[in-house]
Amino acid sequence: DAKTTQPNSMESNEEEPVHLPCNHSTISGTDYIHWYRQLPSQGPEYVIHGLTSNVNNRMASLAIAEDRKSSTLILHRATLRDAAVYYCILRIQGGSEKLVFGKGTKLTVNP
Amino acid sequence: NAGVMQNPRHLVRRRGQEARLRCSPMKGHSHVYWYRQLPEEGLKFMVYLQKENIIDESGMPKERFSAEFPKEGPSILRIQQVVRGDSAAYFCASSPEYGREIPLHFGNGTRLTVT
């Protein structure tokens, strides 16, 4: 399984931007970078995904390094509701192309 | 458009009983994944099914666990003769098609407690 490395935890203040980093140095050319988050007592929630170019949606932005060995999930204005565990996942070619979850980054948002 | 529905939300079973967990995917979704999350641990893949077919069961324990996704009706994860170590949250996810660029939609899980 393709590996990603994320900090165990991060803190942010409400209404400030948050940059959540992810390293994936073994990524191959066809692997997609997915981000999901899990709020307490809920199932994971899709946030965003990308292949090579930066991506924006209503929830977040995804900045992908030129060499694709790292990426950053950007929450433009953190709210208390954004407190969750954020998972950066490589979805690799072949087999069932399942999501393989690591430990993620636990984001705490301070009021 | 209803999301992925899982029921029951909470299930209590005594050791040795059977547990049946149901997952209704989103409308139009024919691919279902099951995951297990033990207390204070990450999500572990169990099985991937398409309608009437098991595609990947590499994460399923070899005994007591089975899954199905019939032509009609929800996907079922069945655990026979439950033990305390089966206590966990079980999540299912669905997608409309197969592909690395296709997001999965998760339900809010069934929390199984074995007493």
mmCIF file of C-alpha atoms in Angstrom:
data_model
loop_
_atom_site.group_PDB
_atom_site.id
_atom_site.type_symbol
_atom_site.label_atom_id
_atom_site.label_comp_id
_atom_site.label_asym_id
_atom_site.label_seq_id
_atom_site.Cartn_x
_atom_site.Cartn_y
_atom_site.Cartn_z
ATOM 1 C CA ASP A 1 0.000 0.000 0.000
ATOM 2 C CA ALA A 2 1.239 3.469 -0.885
ATOM 3 C CA LYS A 3 2.310 5.363 2.218
ATOM 4 C CA THR A 4 1.554 8.890 3.309
ATOM 5 C CA THR A 5 3.021 10.791 6.241
ATOM 6 C CA GLN A 6 1.048 13.380 8.171
ATOM 7 C CA PRO A 7 1.616 15.178 11.472
ATOM 8 C CA ASN A 8 -0.274 13.547 14.313
ATOM 9 C CA SER A 9 -1.968 16.751 15.358
ATOM 10 C CA MET A 10 -2.318 20.435 14.525
ATOM 11 C CA GLU A 11 -4.036 23.400 16.097
ATOM 12 C CA SER A 12 -5.660 26.394 14.546
ATOM 13 C CA ASN A 13 -7.728 29.376 15.580
ATOM 14 C CA GLU A 14 -11.228 29.962 14.358
ATOM 15 C CA GLU A 15 -11.522 32.013 11.137
ATOM 16 C CA GLU A 16 -7.838 31.565 10.319
ATOM 17 C CA PRO A 17 -6.505 29.522 7.381
ATOM 18 C CA VAL A 18 -5.209 26.019 8.037
ATOM 19 C CA HIS A 19 -2.588 24.231 5.982
ATOM 20 C CA LEU A 20 -2.497 20.468 6.529
ATOM 21 C CA PRO A 21 0.611 18.861 5.007
ATOM 22 C CA CYS A 22 1.035 15.364 3.604
ATOM 23 C CA ASN A 23 4.155 13.666 2.276
ATOM 24 C CA HIS A 24 3.874 10.870 -0.255
ATOM 25 C CA SER A 25 7.353 10.425 -1.664
ATOM 26 C CA THR A 26 6.601 6.998 -3.201
ATOM 27 C CA ILE A 27 3.683 8.233 -5.272
ATOM 28 C CA SER A 28 3.482 6.942 -8.828
ATOM 29 C CA GLY A 29 2.169 8.767 -11.870
ATOM 30 C CA THR A 30 -1.311 7.274 -11.795
ATOM 31 C CA ASP A 31 -2.005 7.574 -8.050
ATOM 32 C CA TYR A 32 -4.745 9.971 -7.028
ATOM 33 C CA ILE A 33 -4.394 12.028 -3.832
ATOM 34 C CA HIS A 34 -7.572 11.943 -1.762
ATOM 35 C CA TRP A 35 -8.451 13.768 1.449
ATOM 36 C CA TYR A 36 -11.181 12.679 3.809
ATOM 37 C CA ARG A 37 -12.066 13.855 7.291
ATOM 38 C CA GLN A 38 -13.819 12.211 10.191
ATOM 39 C CA LEU A 39 -15.718 14.224 12.740
ATOM 40 C CA PRO A 40 -16.286 12.678 16.179
ATOM 41 C CA SER A 41 -18.810 9.823 16.145
ATOM 42 C CA GLN A 42 -19.370 10.121 12.395
ATOM 43 C CA GLY A 43 -18.254 8.324 9.265
ATOM 44 C CA PRO A 44 -15.486 9.693 7.066
ATOM 45 C CA GLU A 45 -16.456 12.528 4.764
ATOM 46 C CA TYR A 46 -14.925 13.160 1.349
ATOM 47 C CA VAL A 47 -13.132 16.517 1.166
ATOM 48 C CA ILE A 48 -11.233 16.756 -2.106
ATOM 49 C CA HIS A 49 -8.999 14.849 -4.499
ATOM 50 C CA GLY A 50 -6.503 15.570 -7.258
ATOM 51 C CA LEU A 51 -3.946 14.060 -9.606
ATOM 52 C CA THR A 52 -1.471 16.731 -10.712
ATOM 53 C CA SER A 53 -3.086 20.161 -10.713
ATOM 54 C CA ASN A 54 -4.259 22.181 -7.749
ATOM 55 C CA VAL A 55 -7.958 21.761 -7.017
ATOM 56 C CA ASN A 56 -10.581 23.925 -5.363
ATOM 57 C CA ASN A 57 -14.047 23.099 -4.156
ATOM 58 C CA ARG A 58 -16.514 24.594 -1.706
ATOM 59 C CA MET A 59 -14.892 22.841 1.241
ATOM 60 C CA ALA A 60 -11.181 23.288 0.654
ATOM 61 C CA SER A 61 -8.257 23.656 -1.727
ATOM 62 C CA LEU A 62 -5.642 21.066 -2.551
ATOM 63 C CA ALA A 63 -2.158 22.227 -3.468
ATOM 64 C CA ILE A 64 -0.014 19.536 -5.081
ATOM 65 C CA ALA A 65 3.747 19.938 -5.346
ATOM 66 C CA GLU A 66 5.241 19.947 -8.818
ATOM 67 C CA ASP A 67 7.017 16.626 -8.190
ATOM 68 C CA ARG A 68 3.820 15.251 -6.551
ATOM 69 C CA LYS A 69 5.776 14.010 -3.557
ATOM 70 C CA SER A 70 3.761 16.181 -1.203
ATOM 71 C CA SER A 71 0.461 17.981 -1.007
ATOM 72 C CA THR A 72 -1.302 20.437 1.283
ATOM 73 C CA LEU A 73 -4.963 20.640 2.173
ATOM 74 C CA ILE A 74 -5.991 24.241 2.744
ATOM 75 C CA LEU A 75 -9.033 25.241 4.776
ATOM 76 C CA HIS A 76 -9.425 28.913 4.030
ATOM 77 C CA ARG A 77 -11.252 29.917 7.221
ATOM 78 C CA ALA A 78 -11.392 27.302 9.927
ATOM 79 C CA THR A 79 -14.584 26.935 11.920
ATOM 80 C CA LEU A 80 -15.246 24.905 15.045
ATOM 81 C CA ARG A 81 -17.047 22.425 12.830
ATOM 82 C CA ASP A 82 -13.773 21.713 11.002
ATOM 83 C CA ALA A 83 -12.309 20.023 14.090
ATOM 84 C CA ALA A 84 -11.774 16.466 12.883
ATOM 85 C CA VAL A 85 -9.172 13.886 11.908
ATOM 86 C CA TYR A 86 -7.977 14.564 8.365
ATOM 87 C CA TYR A 87 -6.720 11.682 6.258
ATOM 88 C CA CYS A 88 -4.476 12.019 3.222
ATOM 89 C CA ILE A 89 -4.759 8.858 1.109
ATOM 90 C CA LEU A 90 -3.166 7.690 -2.119
ATOM 91 C CA ARG A 91 -5.582 5.751 -4.250
ATOM 92 C CA ILE A 92 -3.403 3.494 -6.325
ATOM 93 C CA GLN A 93 -4.034 1.652 -9.534
ATOM 94 C CA GLY A 94 -4.947 -1.997 -9.511
ATOM 95 C CA GLY A 95 -6.956 -4.349 -7.370
ATOM 96 C CA SER A 96 -10.031 -2.840 -5.831
ATOM 97 C CA GLU A 97 -8.477 0.633 -5.643
ATOM 98 C CA LYS A 98 -9.742 0.829 -2.099
ATOM 99 C CA LEU A 99 -9.002 3.663 0.297
ATOM 100 C CA VAL A 100 -6.314 2.717 2.812
ATOM 101 C CA PHE A 101 -6.539 4.955 5.875
ATOM 102 C CA GLY A 102 -3.520 5.886 7.973
ATOM 103 C CA LYS A 103 -3.575 7.653 11.334
ATOM 104 C CA GLY A 104 -4.341 11.091 9.914
ATOM 105 C CA THR A 105 -3.925 14.526 11.485
ATOM 106 C CA LYS A 106 -6.163 15.496 14.352
ATOM 107 C CA LEU A 107 -7.087 19.151 13.865
ATOM 108 C CA THR A 108 -8.132 21.172 16.883
ATOM 109 C CA VAL A 109 -9.801 24.525 16.230
ATOM 110 C CA ASN A 110 -9.667 27.049 19.073
ATOM 111 C CA PRO A 111 -12.468 29.594 19.436
ATOM 112 C CA ASN B 1 -30.986 12.479 -2.198
ATOM 113 C CA ALA B 2 -30.475 10.341 0.869
ATOM 114 C CA GLY B 3 -26.944 9.467 1.837
ATOM 115 C CA VAL B 4 -25.595 6.061 2.770
ATOM 116 C CA MET B 5 -27.860 4.572 5.403
ATOM 117 C CA GLN B 6 -26.616 2.133 7.967
ATOM 118 C CA ASN B 7 -28.704 0.372 10.560
ATOM 119 C CA PRO B 8 -28.880 -0.179 13.320
ATOM 120 C CA ARG B 9 -26.783 2.724 14.632
ATOM 121 C CA HIS B 10 -26.064 0.808 17.816
ATOM 122 C CA LEU B 11 -26.147 -2.942 18.304
ATOM 123 C CA VAL B 12 -25.514 -4.880 21.493
ATOM 124 C CA ARG B 13 -24.888 -8.595 21.334
ATOM 125 C CA ARG B 14 -23.829 -11.198 23.879
ATOM 126 C CA ARG B 15 -20.809 -13.358 23.150
ATOM 127 C CA GLY B 16 -21.772 -16.188 20.805
ATOM 128 C CA GLN B 17 -24.702 -14.402 19.178
ATOM 129 C CA GLU B 18 -24.890 -13.281 15.580
ATOM 130 C CA ALA B 19 -24.696 -9.669 14.417
ATOM 131 C CA ARG B 20 -26.191 -8.434 11.156
ATOM 132 C CA LEU B 21 -25.241 -4.985 9.955
ATOM 133 C CA ARG B 22 -27.104 -3.411 7.048
ATOM 134 C CA CYS B 23 -25.970 -0.822 4.551
ATOM 135 C CA SER B 24 -28.156 0.852 1.960
ATOM 136 C CA PRO B 25 -25.960 2.661 -0.561
ATOM 137 C CA MET B 26 -26.836 5.953 -2.148
ATOM 138 C CA LYS B 27 -29.334 5.755 -4.985
ATOM 139 C CA GLY B 28 -27.652 4.622 -8.171
ATOM 140 C CA HIS B 29 -24.554 3.308 -6.387
ATOM 141 C CA SER B 30 -23.656 -0.298 -7.090
ATOM 142 C CA HIS B 31 -20.280 -0.478 -5.308
ATOM 143 C CA VAL B 32 -20.033 -0.986 -1.562
ATOM 144 C CA TYR B 33 -17.018 -1.040 0.779
ATOM 145 C CA TRP B 34 -17.033 -2.105 4.440
ATOM 146 C CA TYR B 35 -14.555 -0.766 7.007
ATOM 147 C CA ARG B 36 -14.014 -1.474 10.703
ATOM 148 C CA GLN B 37 -12.727 0.989 13.280
ATOM 149 C CA LEU B 38 -11.619 -0.442 16.596
ATOM 150 C CA PRO B 39 -11.651 1.911 19.606
ATOM 151 C CA GLU B 40 -8.888 4.505 19.342
ATOM 152 C CA GLU B 41 -7.644 3.013 16.069
ATOM 153 C CA GLY B 42 -7.836 3.828 12.391
ATOM 154 C CA LEU B 43 -10.233 2.548 9.772
ATOM 155 C CA LYS B 44 -9.375 -0.840 8.333
ATOM 156 C CA PHE B 45 -10.682 -2.063 4.995
ATOM 157 C CA MET B 46 -12.662 -5.277 5.167
ATOM 158 C CA VAL B 47 -14.407 -6.027 1.884
ATOM 159 C CA TYR B 48 -15.435 -4.515 -1.459
ATOM 160 C CA LEU B 49 -18.569 -5.708 -3.241
ATOM 161 C CA GLN B 50 -20.461 -4.961 -6.377
ATOM 162 C CA LYS B 51 -24.009 -6.144 -6.889
ATOM 163 C CA GLU B 52 -24.022 -9.905 -6.280
ATOM 164 C CA ASN B 53 -20.209 -10.147 -6.373
ATOM 165 C CA ILE B 54 -17.408 -9.988 -3.827
ATOM 166 C CA ILE B 55 -14.507 -8.223 -5.532
ATOM 167 C CA ASP B 56 -11.938 -7.913 -2.742
ATOM 168 C CA GLU B 57 -12.236 -9.551 0.671
ATOM 169 C CA SER B 58 -8.578 -9.267 1.621
ATOM 170 C CA GLY B 59 -9.409 -7.470 4.875
ATOM 171 C CA MET B 60 -12.053 -9.879 6.129
ATOM 172 C CA PRO B 61 -11.186 -12.173 9.031
ATOM 173 C CA LYS B 62 -11.132 -15.712 7.695
ATOM 174 C CA GLU B 63 -13.716 -17.056 10.097
ATOM 175 C CA ARG B 64 -17.109 -15.877 11.346
ATOM 176 C CA PHE B 65 -17.347 -12.853 9.011
ATOM 177 C CA SER B 66 -19.226 -12.749 5.726
ATOM 178 C CA ALA B 67 -20.662 -10.073 3.455
ATOM 179 C CA GLU B 68 -23.164 -9.947 0.663
ATOM 180 C CA PHE B 69 -24.706 -7.372 -1.646
ATOM 181 C CA PRO B 70 -27.732 -8.949 -3.319
ATOM 182 C CA LYS B 71 -29.384 -7.755 -6.497
ATOM 183 C CA GLU B 72 -32.189 -6.258 -4.454
ATOM 184 C CA GLY B 73 -31.848 -4.819 -0.971
ATOM 185 C CA PRO B 74 -29.051 -3.616 1.240
ATOM 186 C CA SER B 75 -25.556 -4.963 1.686
ATOM 187 C CA ILE B 76 -25.225 -7.130 4.797
ATOM 188 C CA LEU B 77 -22.163 -7.682 6.957
ATOM 189 C CA ARG B 78 -22.718 -10.762 9.102
ATOM 190 C CA ILE B 79 -20.652 -11.714 12.124
ATOM 191 C CA GLN B 80 -21.341 -15.127 13.589
ATOM 192 C CA GLN B 81 -20.553 -16.117 17.176
ATOM 193 C CA VAL B 82 -19.394 -12.641 18.147
ATOM 194 C CA VAL B 83 -16.543 -12.170 20.617
ATOM 195 C CA ARG B 84 -15.567 -9.115 22.682
ATOM 196 C CA GLY B 85 -12.847 -8.240 20.177
ATOM 197 C CA ASP B 86 -15.523 -7.638 17.518
ATOM 198 C CA SER B 87 -16.696 -4.558 19.435
ATOM 199 C CA ALA B 88 -16.047 -1.705 17.009
ATOM 200 C CA ALA B 89 -17.653 0.800 14.682
ATOM 201 C CA TYR B 90 -18.435 -0.642 11.269
ATOM 202 C CA PHE B 91 -18.727 1.779 8.363
ATOM 203 C CA CYS B 92 -19.858 1.203 4.859
ATOM 204 C CA ALA B 93 -19.231 3.394 1.855
ATOM 205 C CA SER B 94 -20.679 3.446 -1.625
ATOM 206 C CA SER B 95 -19.763 4.779 -5.037
ATOM 207 C CA PRO B 96 -21.536 4.841 -8.404
ATOM 208 C CA GLU B 97 -18.691 3.267 -10.297
ATOM 209 C CA TYR B 98 -15.172 1.904 -10.087
ATOM 210 C CA GLY B 99 -12.204 4.217 -10.385
ATOM 211 C CA ARG B 100 -9.421 5.931 -8.449
ATOM 212 C CA GLU B 101 -10.910 9.347 -9.090
ATOM 213 C CA ILE B 102 -14.345 8.454 -7.723
ATOM 214 C CA PRO B 103 -15.034 9.613 -4.148
ATOM 215 C CA LEU B 104 -16.588 7.250 -1.646
ATOM 216 C CA HIS B 105 -19.630 8.272 0.376
ATOM 217 C CA PHE B 106 -19.676 6.905 3.909
ATOM 218 C CA GLY B 107 -22.500 6.180 6.290
ATOM 219 C CA ASN B 108 -22.382 7.071 9.971
ATOM 220 C CA GLY B 109 -21.690 3.529 11.013
ATOM 221 C CA THR B 110 -23.012 0.814 13.258
ATOM 222 C CA ARG B 111 -21.460 0.661 16.699
ATOM 223 C CA LEU B 112 -21.332 -2.951 17.818
ATOM 224 C CA THR B 113 -20.861 -3.736 21.491
ATOM 225 C CA VAL B 114 -20.308 -7.330 22.548
ATOM 226 C CA THR B 115 -20.990 -8.026 26.209
#
